[in-house]
CSV table of C-alpha atoms in Angstrom, one decimal:
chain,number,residue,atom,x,y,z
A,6,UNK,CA,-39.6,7.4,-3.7
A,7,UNK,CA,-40.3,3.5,-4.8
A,8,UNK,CA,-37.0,1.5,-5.1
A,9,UNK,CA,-37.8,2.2,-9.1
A,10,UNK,CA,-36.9,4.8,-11.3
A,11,UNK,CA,-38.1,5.9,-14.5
A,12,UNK,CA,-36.7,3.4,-16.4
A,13,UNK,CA,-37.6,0.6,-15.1
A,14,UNK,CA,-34.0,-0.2,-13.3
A,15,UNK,CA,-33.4,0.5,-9.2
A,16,UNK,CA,-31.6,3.9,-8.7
A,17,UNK,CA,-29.6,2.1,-6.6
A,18,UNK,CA,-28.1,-0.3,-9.0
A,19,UNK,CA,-26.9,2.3,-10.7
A,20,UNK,CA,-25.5,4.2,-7.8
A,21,UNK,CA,-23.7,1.2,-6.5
A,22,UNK,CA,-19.9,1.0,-6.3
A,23,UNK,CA,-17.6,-1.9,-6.0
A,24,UNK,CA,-15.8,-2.7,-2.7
A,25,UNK,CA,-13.0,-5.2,-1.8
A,26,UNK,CA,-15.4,-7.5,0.4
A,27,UNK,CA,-14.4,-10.5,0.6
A,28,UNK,CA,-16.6,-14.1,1.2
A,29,UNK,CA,-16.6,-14.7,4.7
A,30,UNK,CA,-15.5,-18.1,3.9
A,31,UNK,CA,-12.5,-17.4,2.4
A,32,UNK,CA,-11.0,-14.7,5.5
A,33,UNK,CA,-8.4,-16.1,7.4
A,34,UNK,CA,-9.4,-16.6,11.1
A,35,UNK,CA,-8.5,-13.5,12.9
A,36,UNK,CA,-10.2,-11.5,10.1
A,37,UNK,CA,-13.4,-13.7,10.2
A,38,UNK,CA,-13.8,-12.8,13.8
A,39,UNK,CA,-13.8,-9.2,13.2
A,40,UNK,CA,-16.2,-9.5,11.3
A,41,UNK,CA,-18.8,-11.5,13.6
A,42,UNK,CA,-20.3,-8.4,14.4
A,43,UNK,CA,-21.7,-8.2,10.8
A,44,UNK,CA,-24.1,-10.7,11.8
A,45,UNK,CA,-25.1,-8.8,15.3
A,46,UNK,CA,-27.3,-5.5,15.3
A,47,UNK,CA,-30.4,-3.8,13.4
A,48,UNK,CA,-31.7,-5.8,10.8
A,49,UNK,CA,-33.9,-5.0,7.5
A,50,UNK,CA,-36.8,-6.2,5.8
A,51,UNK,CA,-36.3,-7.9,2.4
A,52,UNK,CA,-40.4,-8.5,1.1
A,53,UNK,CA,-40.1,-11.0,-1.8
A,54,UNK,CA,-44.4,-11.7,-2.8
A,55,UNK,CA,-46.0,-11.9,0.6
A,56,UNK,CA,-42.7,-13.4,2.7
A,57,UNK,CA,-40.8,-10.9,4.5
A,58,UNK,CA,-36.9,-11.2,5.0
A,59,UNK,CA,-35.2,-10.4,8.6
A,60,UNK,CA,-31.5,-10.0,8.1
A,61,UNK,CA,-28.6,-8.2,10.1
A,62,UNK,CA,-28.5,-4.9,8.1
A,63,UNK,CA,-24.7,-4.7,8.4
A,64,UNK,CA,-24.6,-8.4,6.3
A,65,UNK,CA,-26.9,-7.5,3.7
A,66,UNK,CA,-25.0,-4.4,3.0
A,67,UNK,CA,-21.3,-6.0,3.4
A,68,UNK,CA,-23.2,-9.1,0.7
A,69,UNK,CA,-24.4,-6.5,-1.9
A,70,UNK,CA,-23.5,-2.9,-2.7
A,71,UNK,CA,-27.5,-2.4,-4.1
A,72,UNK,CA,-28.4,-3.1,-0.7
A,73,UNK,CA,-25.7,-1.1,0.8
A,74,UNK,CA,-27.2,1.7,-1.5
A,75,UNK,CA,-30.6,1.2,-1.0
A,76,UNK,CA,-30.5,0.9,2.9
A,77,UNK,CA,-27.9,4.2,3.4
A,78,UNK,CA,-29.8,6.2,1.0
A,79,UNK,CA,-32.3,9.1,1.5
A,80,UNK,CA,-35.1,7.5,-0.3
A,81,UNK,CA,-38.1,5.2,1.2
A,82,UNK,CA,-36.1,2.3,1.6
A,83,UNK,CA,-33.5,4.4,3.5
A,84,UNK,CA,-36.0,5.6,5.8
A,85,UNK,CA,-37.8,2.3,6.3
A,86,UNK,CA,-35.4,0.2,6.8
A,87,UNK,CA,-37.2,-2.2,4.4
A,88,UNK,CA,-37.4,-2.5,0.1
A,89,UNK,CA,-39.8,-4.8,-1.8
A,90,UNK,CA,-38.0,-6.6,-4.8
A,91,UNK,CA,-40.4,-7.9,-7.9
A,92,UNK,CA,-39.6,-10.7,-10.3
A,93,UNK,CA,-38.2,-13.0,-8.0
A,94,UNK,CA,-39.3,-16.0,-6.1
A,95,UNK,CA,-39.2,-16.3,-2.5
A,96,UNK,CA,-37.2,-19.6,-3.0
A,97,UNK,CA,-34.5,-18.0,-4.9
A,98,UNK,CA,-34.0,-15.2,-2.4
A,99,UNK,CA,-34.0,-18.1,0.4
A,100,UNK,CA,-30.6,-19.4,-1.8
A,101,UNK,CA,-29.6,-15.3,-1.8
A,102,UNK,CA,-29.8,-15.5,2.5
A,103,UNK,CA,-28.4,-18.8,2.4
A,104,UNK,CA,-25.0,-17.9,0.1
A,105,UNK,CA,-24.5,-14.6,2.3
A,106,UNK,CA,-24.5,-16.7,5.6
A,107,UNK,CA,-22.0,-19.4,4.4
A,108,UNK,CA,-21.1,-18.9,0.8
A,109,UNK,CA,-22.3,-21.6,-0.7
A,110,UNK,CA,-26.7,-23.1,-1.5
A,111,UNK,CA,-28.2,-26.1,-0.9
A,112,UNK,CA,-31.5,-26.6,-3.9
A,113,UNK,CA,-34.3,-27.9,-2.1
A,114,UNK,CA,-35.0,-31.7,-3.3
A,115,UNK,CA,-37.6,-34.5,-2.8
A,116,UNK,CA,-35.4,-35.9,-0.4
A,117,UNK,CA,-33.9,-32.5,1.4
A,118,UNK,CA,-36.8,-30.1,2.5
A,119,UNK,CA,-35.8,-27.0,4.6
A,120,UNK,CA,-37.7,-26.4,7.3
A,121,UNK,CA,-40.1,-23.6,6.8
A,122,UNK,CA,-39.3,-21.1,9.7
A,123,UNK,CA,-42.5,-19.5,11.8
A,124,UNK,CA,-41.4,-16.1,10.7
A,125,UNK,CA,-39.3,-14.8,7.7
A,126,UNK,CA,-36.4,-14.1,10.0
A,127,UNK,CA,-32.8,-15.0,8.9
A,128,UNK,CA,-30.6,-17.2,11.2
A,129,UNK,CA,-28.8,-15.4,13.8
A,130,UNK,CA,-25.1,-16.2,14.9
A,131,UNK,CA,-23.0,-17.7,12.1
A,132,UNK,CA,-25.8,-18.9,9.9
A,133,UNK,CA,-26.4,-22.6,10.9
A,134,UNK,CA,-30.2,-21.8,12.2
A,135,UNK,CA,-33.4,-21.9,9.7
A,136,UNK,CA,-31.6,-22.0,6.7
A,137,UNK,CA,-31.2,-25.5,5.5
A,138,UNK,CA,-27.9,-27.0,5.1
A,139,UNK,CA,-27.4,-30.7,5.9
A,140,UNK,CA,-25.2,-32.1,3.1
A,141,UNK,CA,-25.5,-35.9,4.8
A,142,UNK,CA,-28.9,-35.7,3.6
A,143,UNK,CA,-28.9,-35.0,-0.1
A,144,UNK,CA,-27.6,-38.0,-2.0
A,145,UNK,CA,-27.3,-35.8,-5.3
A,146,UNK,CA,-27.2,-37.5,-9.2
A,147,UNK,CA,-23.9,-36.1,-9.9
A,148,UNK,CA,-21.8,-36.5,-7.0
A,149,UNK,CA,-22.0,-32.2,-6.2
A,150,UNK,CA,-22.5,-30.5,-3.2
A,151,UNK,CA,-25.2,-29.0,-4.7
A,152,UNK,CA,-28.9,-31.5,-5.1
A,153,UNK,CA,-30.8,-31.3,-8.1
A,154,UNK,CA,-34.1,-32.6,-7.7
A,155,UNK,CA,-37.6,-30.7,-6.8
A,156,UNK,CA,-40.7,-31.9,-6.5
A,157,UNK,CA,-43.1,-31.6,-9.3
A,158,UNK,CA,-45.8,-29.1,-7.8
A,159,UNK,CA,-43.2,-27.1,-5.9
A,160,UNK,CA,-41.3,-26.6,-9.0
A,161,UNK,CA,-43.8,-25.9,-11.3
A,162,UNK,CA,-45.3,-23.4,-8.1
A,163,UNK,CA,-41.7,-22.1,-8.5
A,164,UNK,CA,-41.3,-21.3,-12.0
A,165,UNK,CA,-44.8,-19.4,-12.2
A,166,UNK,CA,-43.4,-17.1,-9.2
A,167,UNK,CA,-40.2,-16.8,-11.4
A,168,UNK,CA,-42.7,-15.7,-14.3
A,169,UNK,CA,-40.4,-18.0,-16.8
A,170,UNK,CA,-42.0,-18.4,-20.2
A,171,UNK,CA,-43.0,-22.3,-20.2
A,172,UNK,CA,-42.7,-22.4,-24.0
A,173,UNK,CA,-38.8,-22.3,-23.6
A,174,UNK,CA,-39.2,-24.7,-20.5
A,175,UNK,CA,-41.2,-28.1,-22.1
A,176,UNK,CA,-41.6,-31.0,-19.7
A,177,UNK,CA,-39.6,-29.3,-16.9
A,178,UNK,CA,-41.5,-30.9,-14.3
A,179,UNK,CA,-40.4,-34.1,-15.0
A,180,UNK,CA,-36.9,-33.2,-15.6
A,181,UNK,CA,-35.2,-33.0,-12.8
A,182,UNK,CA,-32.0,-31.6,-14.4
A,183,UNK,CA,-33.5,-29.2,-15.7
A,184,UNK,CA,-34.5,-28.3,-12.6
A,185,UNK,CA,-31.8,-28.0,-11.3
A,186,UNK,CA,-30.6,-25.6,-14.0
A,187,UNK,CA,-33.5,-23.9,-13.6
A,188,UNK,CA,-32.8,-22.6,-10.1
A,189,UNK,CA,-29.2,-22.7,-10.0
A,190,UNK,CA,-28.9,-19.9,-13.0
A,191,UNK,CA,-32.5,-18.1,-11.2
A,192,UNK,CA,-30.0,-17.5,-8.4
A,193,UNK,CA,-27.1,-16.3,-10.8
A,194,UNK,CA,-29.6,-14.2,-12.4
A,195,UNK,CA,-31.0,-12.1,-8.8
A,196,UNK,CA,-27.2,-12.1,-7.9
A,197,UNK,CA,-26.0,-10.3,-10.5
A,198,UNK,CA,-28.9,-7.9,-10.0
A,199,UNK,CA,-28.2,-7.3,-6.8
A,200,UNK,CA,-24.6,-7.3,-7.3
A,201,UNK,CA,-24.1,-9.9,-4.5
A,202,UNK,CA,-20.4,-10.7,-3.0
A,203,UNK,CA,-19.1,-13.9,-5.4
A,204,UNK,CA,-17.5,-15.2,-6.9
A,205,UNK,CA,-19.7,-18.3,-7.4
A,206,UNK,CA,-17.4,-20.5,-8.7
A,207,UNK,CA,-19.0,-23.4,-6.6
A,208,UNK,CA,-22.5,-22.9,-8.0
A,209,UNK,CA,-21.1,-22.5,-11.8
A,210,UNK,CA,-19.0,-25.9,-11.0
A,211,UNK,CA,-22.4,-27.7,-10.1
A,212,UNK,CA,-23.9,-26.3,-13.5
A,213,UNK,CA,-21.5,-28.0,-15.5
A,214,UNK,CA,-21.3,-30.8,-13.4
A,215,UNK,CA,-25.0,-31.1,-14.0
A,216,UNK,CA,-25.1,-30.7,-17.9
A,217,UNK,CA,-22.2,-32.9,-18.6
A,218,UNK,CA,-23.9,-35.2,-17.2
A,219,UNK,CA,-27.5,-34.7,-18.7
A,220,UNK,CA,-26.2,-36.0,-22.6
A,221,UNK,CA,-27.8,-39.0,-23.9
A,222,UNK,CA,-29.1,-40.7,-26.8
A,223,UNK,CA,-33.1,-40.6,-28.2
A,224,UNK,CA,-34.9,-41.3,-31.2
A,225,UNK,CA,-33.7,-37.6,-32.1
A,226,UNK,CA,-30.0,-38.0,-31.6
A,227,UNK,CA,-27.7,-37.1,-28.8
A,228,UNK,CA,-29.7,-34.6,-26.4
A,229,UNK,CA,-28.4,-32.7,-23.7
A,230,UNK,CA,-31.6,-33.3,-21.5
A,231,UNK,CA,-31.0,-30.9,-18.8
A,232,UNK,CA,-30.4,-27.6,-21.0
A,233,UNK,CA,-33.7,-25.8,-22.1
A,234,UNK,CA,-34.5,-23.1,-24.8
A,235,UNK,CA,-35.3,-21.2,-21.6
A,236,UNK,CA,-32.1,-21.5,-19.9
A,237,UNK,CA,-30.4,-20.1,-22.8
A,238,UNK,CA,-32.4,-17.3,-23.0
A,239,UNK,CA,-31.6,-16.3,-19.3
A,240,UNK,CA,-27.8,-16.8,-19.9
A,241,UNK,CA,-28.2,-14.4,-23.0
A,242,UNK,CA,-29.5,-11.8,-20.6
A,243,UNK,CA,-26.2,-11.6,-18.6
A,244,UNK,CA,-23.5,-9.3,-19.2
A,245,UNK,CA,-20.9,-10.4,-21.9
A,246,UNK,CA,-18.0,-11.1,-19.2
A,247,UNK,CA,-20.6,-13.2,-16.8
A,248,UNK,CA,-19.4,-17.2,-16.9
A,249,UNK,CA,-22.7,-18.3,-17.8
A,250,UNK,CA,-22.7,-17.4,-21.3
A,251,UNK,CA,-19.6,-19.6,-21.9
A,252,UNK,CA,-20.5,-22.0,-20.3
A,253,UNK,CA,-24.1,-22.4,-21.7
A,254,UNK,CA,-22.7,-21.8,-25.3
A,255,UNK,CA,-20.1,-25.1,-24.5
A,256,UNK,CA,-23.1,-26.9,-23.6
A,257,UNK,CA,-24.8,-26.5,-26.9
A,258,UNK,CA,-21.6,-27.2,-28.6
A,259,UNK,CA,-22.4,-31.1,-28.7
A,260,UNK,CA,-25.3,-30.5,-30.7
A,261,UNK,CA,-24.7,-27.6,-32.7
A,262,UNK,CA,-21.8,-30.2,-34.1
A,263,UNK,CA,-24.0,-33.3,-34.7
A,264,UNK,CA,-26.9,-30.7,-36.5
A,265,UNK,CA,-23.7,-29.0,-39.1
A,266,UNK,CA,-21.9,-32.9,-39.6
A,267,UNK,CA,-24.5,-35.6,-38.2
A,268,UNK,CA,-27.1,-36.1,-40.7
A,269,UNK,CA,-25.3,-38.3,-42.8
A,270,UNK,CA,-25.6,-41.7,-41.3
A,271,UNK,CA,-28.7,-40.7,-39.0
A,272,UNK,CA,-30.8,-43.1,-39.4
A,273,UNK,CA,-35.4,-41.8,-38.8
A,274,UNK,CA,-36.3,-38.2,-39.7
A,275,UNK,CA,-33.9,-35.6,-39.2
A,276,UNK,CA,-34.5,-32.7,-36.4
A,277,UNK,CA,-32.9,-29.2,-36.7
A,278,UNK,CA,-30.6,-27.9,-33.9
A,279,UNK,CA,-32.7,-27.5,-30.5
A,280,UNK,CA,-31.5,-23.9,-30.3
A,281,UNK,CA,-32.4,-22.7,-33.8
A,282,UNK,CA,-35.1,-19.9,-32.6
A,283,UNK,CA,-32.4,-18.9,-30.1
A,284,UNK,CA,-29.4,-18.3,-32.4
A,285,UNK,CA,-32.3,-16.7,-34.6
A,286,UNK,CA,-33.6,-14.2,-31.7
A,287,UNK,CA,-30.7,-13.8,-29.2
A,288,UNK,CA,-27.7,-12.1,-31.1
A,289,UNK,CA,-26.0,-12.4,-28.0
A,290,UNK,CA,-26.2,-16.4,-27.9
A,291,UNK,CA,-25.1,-16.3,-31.5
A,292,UNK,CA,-21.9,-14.9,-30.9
A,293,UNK,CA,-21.1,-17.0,-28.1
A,294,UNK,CA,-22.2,-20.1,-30.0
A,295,UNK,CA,-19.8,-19.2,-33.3
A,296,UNK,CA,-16.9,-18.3,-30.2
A,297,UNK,CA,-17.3,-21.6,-28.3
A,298,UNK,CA,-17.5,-23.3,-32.5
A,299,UNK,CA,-14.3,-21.9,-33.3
A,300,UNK,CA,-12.5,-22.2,-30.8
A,301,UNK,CA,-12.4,-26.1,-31.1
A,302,UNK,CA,-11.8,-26.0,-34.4
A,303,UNK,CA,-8.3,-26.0,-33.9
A,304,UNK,CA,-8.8,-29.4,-31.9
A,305,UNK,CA,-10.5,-31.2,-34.3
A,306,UNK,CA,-8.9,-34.4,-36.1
A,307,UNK,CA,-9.8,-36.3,-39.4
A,308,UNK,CA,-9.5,-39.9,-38.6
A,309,UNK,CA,-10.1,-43.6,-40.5
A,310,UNK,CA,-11.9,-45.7,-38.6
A,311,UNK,CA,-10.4,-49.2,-38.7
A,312,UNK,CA,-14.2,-51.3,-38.2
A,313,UNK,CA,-16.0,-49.3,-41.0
A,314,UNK,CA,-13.1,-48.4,-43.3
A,315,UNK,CA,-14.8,-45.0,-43.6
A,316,UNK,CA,-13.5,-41.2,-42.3
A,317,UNK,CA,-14.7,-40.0,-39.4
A,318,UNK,CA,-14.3,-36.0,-37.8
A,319,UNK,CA,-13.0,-36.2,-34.2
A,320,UNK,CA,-14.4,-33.8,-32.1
A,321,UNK,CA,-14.2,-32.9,-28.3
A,322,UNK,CA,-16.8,-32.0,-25.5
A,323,UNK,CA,-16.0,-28.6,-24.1
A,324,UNK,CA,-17.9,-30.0,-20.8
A,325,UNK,CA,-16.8,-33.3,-20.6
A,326,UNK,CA,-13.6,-33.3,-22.8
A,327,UNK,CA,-14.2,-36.5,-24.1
A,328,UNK,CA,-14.3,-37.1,-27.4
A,329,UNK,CA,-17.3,-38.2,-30.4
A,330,UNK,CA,-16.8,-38.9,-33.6
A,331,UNK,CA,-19.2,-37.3,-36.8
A,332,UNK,CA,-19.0,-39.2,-40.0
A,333,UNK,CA,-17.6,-37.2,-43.0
């Protein structure tokens, strides 16, 4: 049997149960060494497009309950030892190998290139071989563990293997937050498929980092560069509970503001909220937009501003929590 069912979704995502694994990283010593031997013994084949996985069988299915499922099972992956997944990039499986070895990714950048192993094995031992992770080398934008830049040809090579819709995505290539967004949530998105062991608290950390630092003025107004129609979308697709959608909806708060109060004193033709078709399509983003809206209504403040004479709306950045000012 193929590792997809009649409707579309792996039978073993819904067979999957939840287990009290923990992240390596976070076991105290004496634990951590009883579990060494999850990176010792037979390994399975993970084939993302034409590049084929190696990893320790008893890791992959300690990271992730689907592959727990899939490789115990009595279907073909069961038996083979070895289960294709679709609609994923190679790169962002490389950050899925990558987080299960040490809990935390490294985005490939200009200046930070992993070197491309002979063979699609994983790292053996404790996960400091093939897999890139040399944080003296990235010298990142905003100060994160995490980098943030890609080259223009390997991203763009990277978003058609993603399949994303470039309509939602305009001028990602030469915006390298964006990027970075890009691939940070492309991770979040295959990790919740697969269920894999979190919490990712570090790579949802970066993604703020990353957008409150993206804001900026244009011709247009105040912009967050870095977030995309596209990047929304994905977010929408996540379950309710999943961090994302929170955080995504704060990120468009800025400018959901400036498009309801901003108009007044804006000086060049006016432009309607970036997200408009969003809110119009995505129910889901909606909601979250209205939730992230109201819930800094209580902090807002009607102030006189002592240059101008005239009355100004305080309001505060969910991201950066620093204020901006709207006039009435």
């Amino acid at each position: 049997m193929s590792a997809r069912g009649s409707s579309g979704e792996p039978p073993f995502k819904r067979q999957k149960t939840r287990d009290q694994n923990v992240l390596l990283k976070d076991l105290p010593a004496d634990d951590f060494l009883r579990q060494i031997q999850l990176f010792q013994g037979p390994q399975v084949s993970i084939v993302i497009a034409e590049r084929d996985f190696k990893l320790p069988k008893a890791l992959a299915c300690y990271s992730s309950p689907y592959f727990n499922a899939a490789f115990n099972s009595n279907f073909k992956e069961g038996e083979e030892q070895k289960l294709t997944l679709t609609d994923c990039s190679p790169e962002t499986f490389s950050l899925v190998v990558q987080w299960m070895y040490q809990s935390h990714i490294v985005v490939p950048t200009a200046h930070h290139r992993p070197v491309k192993p002979a063979t699609g094995n994983a790292p053996s031992g404790s996960g400091s071989g093939s897999v890139a992770h040399n944080e003296a080398a990235i010298r990142s934008p905003t100060a994160s563990r995490q980098s943030t830049v890609a080259a223009e040809d390997t991203d763009l090579r990277w978003a058609e293997e993603e399949k994303l819709e470039m309509e939602f995505y305009p001028n990602l290539a030469r915006n390298h937050g964006a990027q970075a967004v890009s691939r940070l949530l492309a991770f979040l998105q295959l990790a919740d498929r697969i269920d894999l062991l979190g919490p990712f608290d570090s790579v949802i950390a970066t993604l703020r980092e990353t957008l409150a630092h993206s804001g900026g003025g244009s011709r247009w107004g105040w912009t967050r560069t870095a977030l995309l129609p596209g990047h929304v979308r994905l977010a929408a697709a996540l379950p309710a509970s999943h961090p994302i959608r929170r955080l995504l909806a704060d990120a468009c708060y800025r400018e959901f503001v400036l498009d309801l109060f901003g108009h007044v004193r804006q000086q060049g033709p006016a432009r309607p909220f970036r997200f408009v078709r969003e809110v119009r399509d995505l129910d889901s983003f909606g909601a979250d937009l209205l939730r992230a809206y109201m819930q800094r209504q209580v902090g807002k403040k009607r102030v006189l501003n002592a240059k101008t004479k005239e009355a100004e709306w305080v309001f505060t950045d969910p991201l950066t929590e620093k204020d901006f000012r709207v006039v009435v």
